[in-house]
Amino acid sequence: MIDKHSPIPIYHQLEEQIKTKIESGEYKAGDSLPSEREYAEQLGISRMTVRQAITNLANKHYLYRIKGKGTFIAEQKLEQNLNGLTSFTEDMKARGMKPSNKLINFEIIPANEGLAEQLHIPVYTPVYEIKRIRLAEDEPMALERTYISANLIKGLTDEIAQSSLYYYIEDKLGLRIGKASQIFEATLANEEEIQYLKIEENSPVLFMKRVTQLADGTTFEVVKSSYRADRYKFMLDLER
Ligand code: 16G
């Protein structure tokens, strides 16, 4: 399994092998990893080398350690493909996971100056303000604050907000969603995110703001989402 004559350092070879087993599902989240001693004896390498590989994988959140108990396989991050304008519900279904929402707040508010400018509507025009926790397999993934122009997207209810907004807009209202611009920022979780996402103080979150237009170019939503950085990673194909 280990090629001692390879120019690739042994700790790195072991790291790759453990990673492959995690990614292929042979090692499952919550399983304990064989001990340093077992790896060292089995592969005929030093414990120091095994420790180096395990430390690197723990730093990359593939593994986690519990004092006195050992090393375990961590939950793997969900990879979201950013090459397309999709909804949370679609993203989860595409990977065979069950999406759900916990509605924290649903109301109609008058647009303040900031919202009015972003949604291209007059100040005080009605806007739906929706705050939801987005869950995958009942585990909180993101906290989402959505602002939707109420004169444009009619008839939204709290019930709809507990399922898919994009489905309602396209399949029920017959409108076509066109394009969006999205910004990403790394931040530390605030009080609310710590509470709703069930993460520890000082956890990193990935903050995203999406402004979305219908196919005719009308802006209909401004969404601020905070995704758990320990459960999410993003993928984008780049071409030149
Ligand atoms: C995603 C979008 C959000 C959109 C929502 C609709 C990001 C950052 N945000 O969460 O803008 O409103 O999907 O989801 O990707 P739904 O159709 O499942 O309600």
mmCIF file of C-alpha atoms and ligand atoms in Angstrom, residues 80 86-89 132 134 144 146 163-167 182 208 210 212 221 223 225 227, ligand 1:
data_model
loop_
_atom_site.group_PDB
_atom_site.id
_atom_site.type_symbol
_atom_site.label_atom_id
_atom_site.label_comp_id
_atom_site.label_asym_id
_atom_site.label_seq_id
_atom_site.Cartn_x
_atom_site.Cartn_y
_atom_site.Cartn_z
ATOM 1 C CA GLN A 80 -22.525 22.651 -4.199
ATOM 2 C CA THR A 86 -30.647 26.495 -8.639
ATOM 3 C CA SER A 87 -32.710 26.496 -5.472
ATOM 4 C CA PHE A 88 -31.827 24.863 -2.175
ATOM 5 C CA THR A 89 -34.627 22.349 -2.708
ATOM 6 C CA ARG A 132 -35.815 30.214 7.248
ATOM 7 C CA ARG A 134 -32.631 25.291 5.548
ATOM 8 C CA GLU A 144 -31.574 32.350 4.901
ATOM 9 C CA THR A 146 -35.191 36.396 1.772
ATOM 10 C CA SER A 163 -41.417 24.330 0.855
ATOM 11 C CA SER A 164 -39.856 25.763 -2.326
ATOM 12 C CA LEU A 165 -40.152 29.419 -3.335
ATOM 13 C CA TYR A 166 -38.650 28.811 -6.783
ATOM 14 C CA TYR A 167 -41.130 26.001 -7.440
ATOM 15 C CA GLN A 182 -24.067 36.421 -6.072
ATOM 16 C CA MET A 208 -23.764 34.831 0.405
ATOM 17 C CA ARG A 210 -27.934 36.695 -4.189
ATOM 18 C CA THR A 212 -32.150 37.419 -8.692
ATOM 19 C CA GLU A 221 -35.466 38.746 -4.730
ATOM 20 C CA VAL A 223 -31.376 36.759 -0.410
ATOM 21 C CA SER A 225 -27.690 33.221 3.295
ATOM 22 C CA TYR A 227 -23.944 28.519 5.140
HETATM 23 C C1 16G B 1 -31.159 29.153 -2.660
HETATM 24 C C2 16G B 1 -30.786 30.579 -3.050
HETATM 25 C C3 16G B 1 -31.862 31.555 -2.749
HETATM 26 C C4 16G B 1 -33.224 31.101 -3.223
HETATM 27 C C5 16G B 1 -33.515 29.728 -2.691
HETATM 28 C C6 16G B 1 -34.829 29.195 -3.181
HETATM 29 C C7 16G B 1 -28.357 30.711 -2.560
HETATM 30 C C8 16G B 1 -27.283 31.467 -1.916
HETATM 31 N N1 16G B 1 -29.594 31.088 -2.378
HETATM 32 O O1 16G B 1 -31.077 28.970 -1.295
HETATM 33 O O2 16G B 1 -31.540 32.762 -3.395
HETATM 34 O O3 16G B 1 -34.220 31.981 -2.783
HETATM 35 O O4 16G B 1 -32.484 28.836 -3.087
HETATM 36 O O5 16G B 1 -34.999 27.943 -2.581
HETATM 37 O O6 16G B 1 -28.057 29.780 -3.237
HETATM 38 P P1 16G B 1 -36.354 27.152 -2.528
HETATM 39 O O7 16G B 1 -36.942 27.151 -3.894
HETATM 40 O O8 16G B 1 -35.962 25.783 -2.062
HETATM 41 O O9 16G B 1 -37.254 27.861 -1.556
#
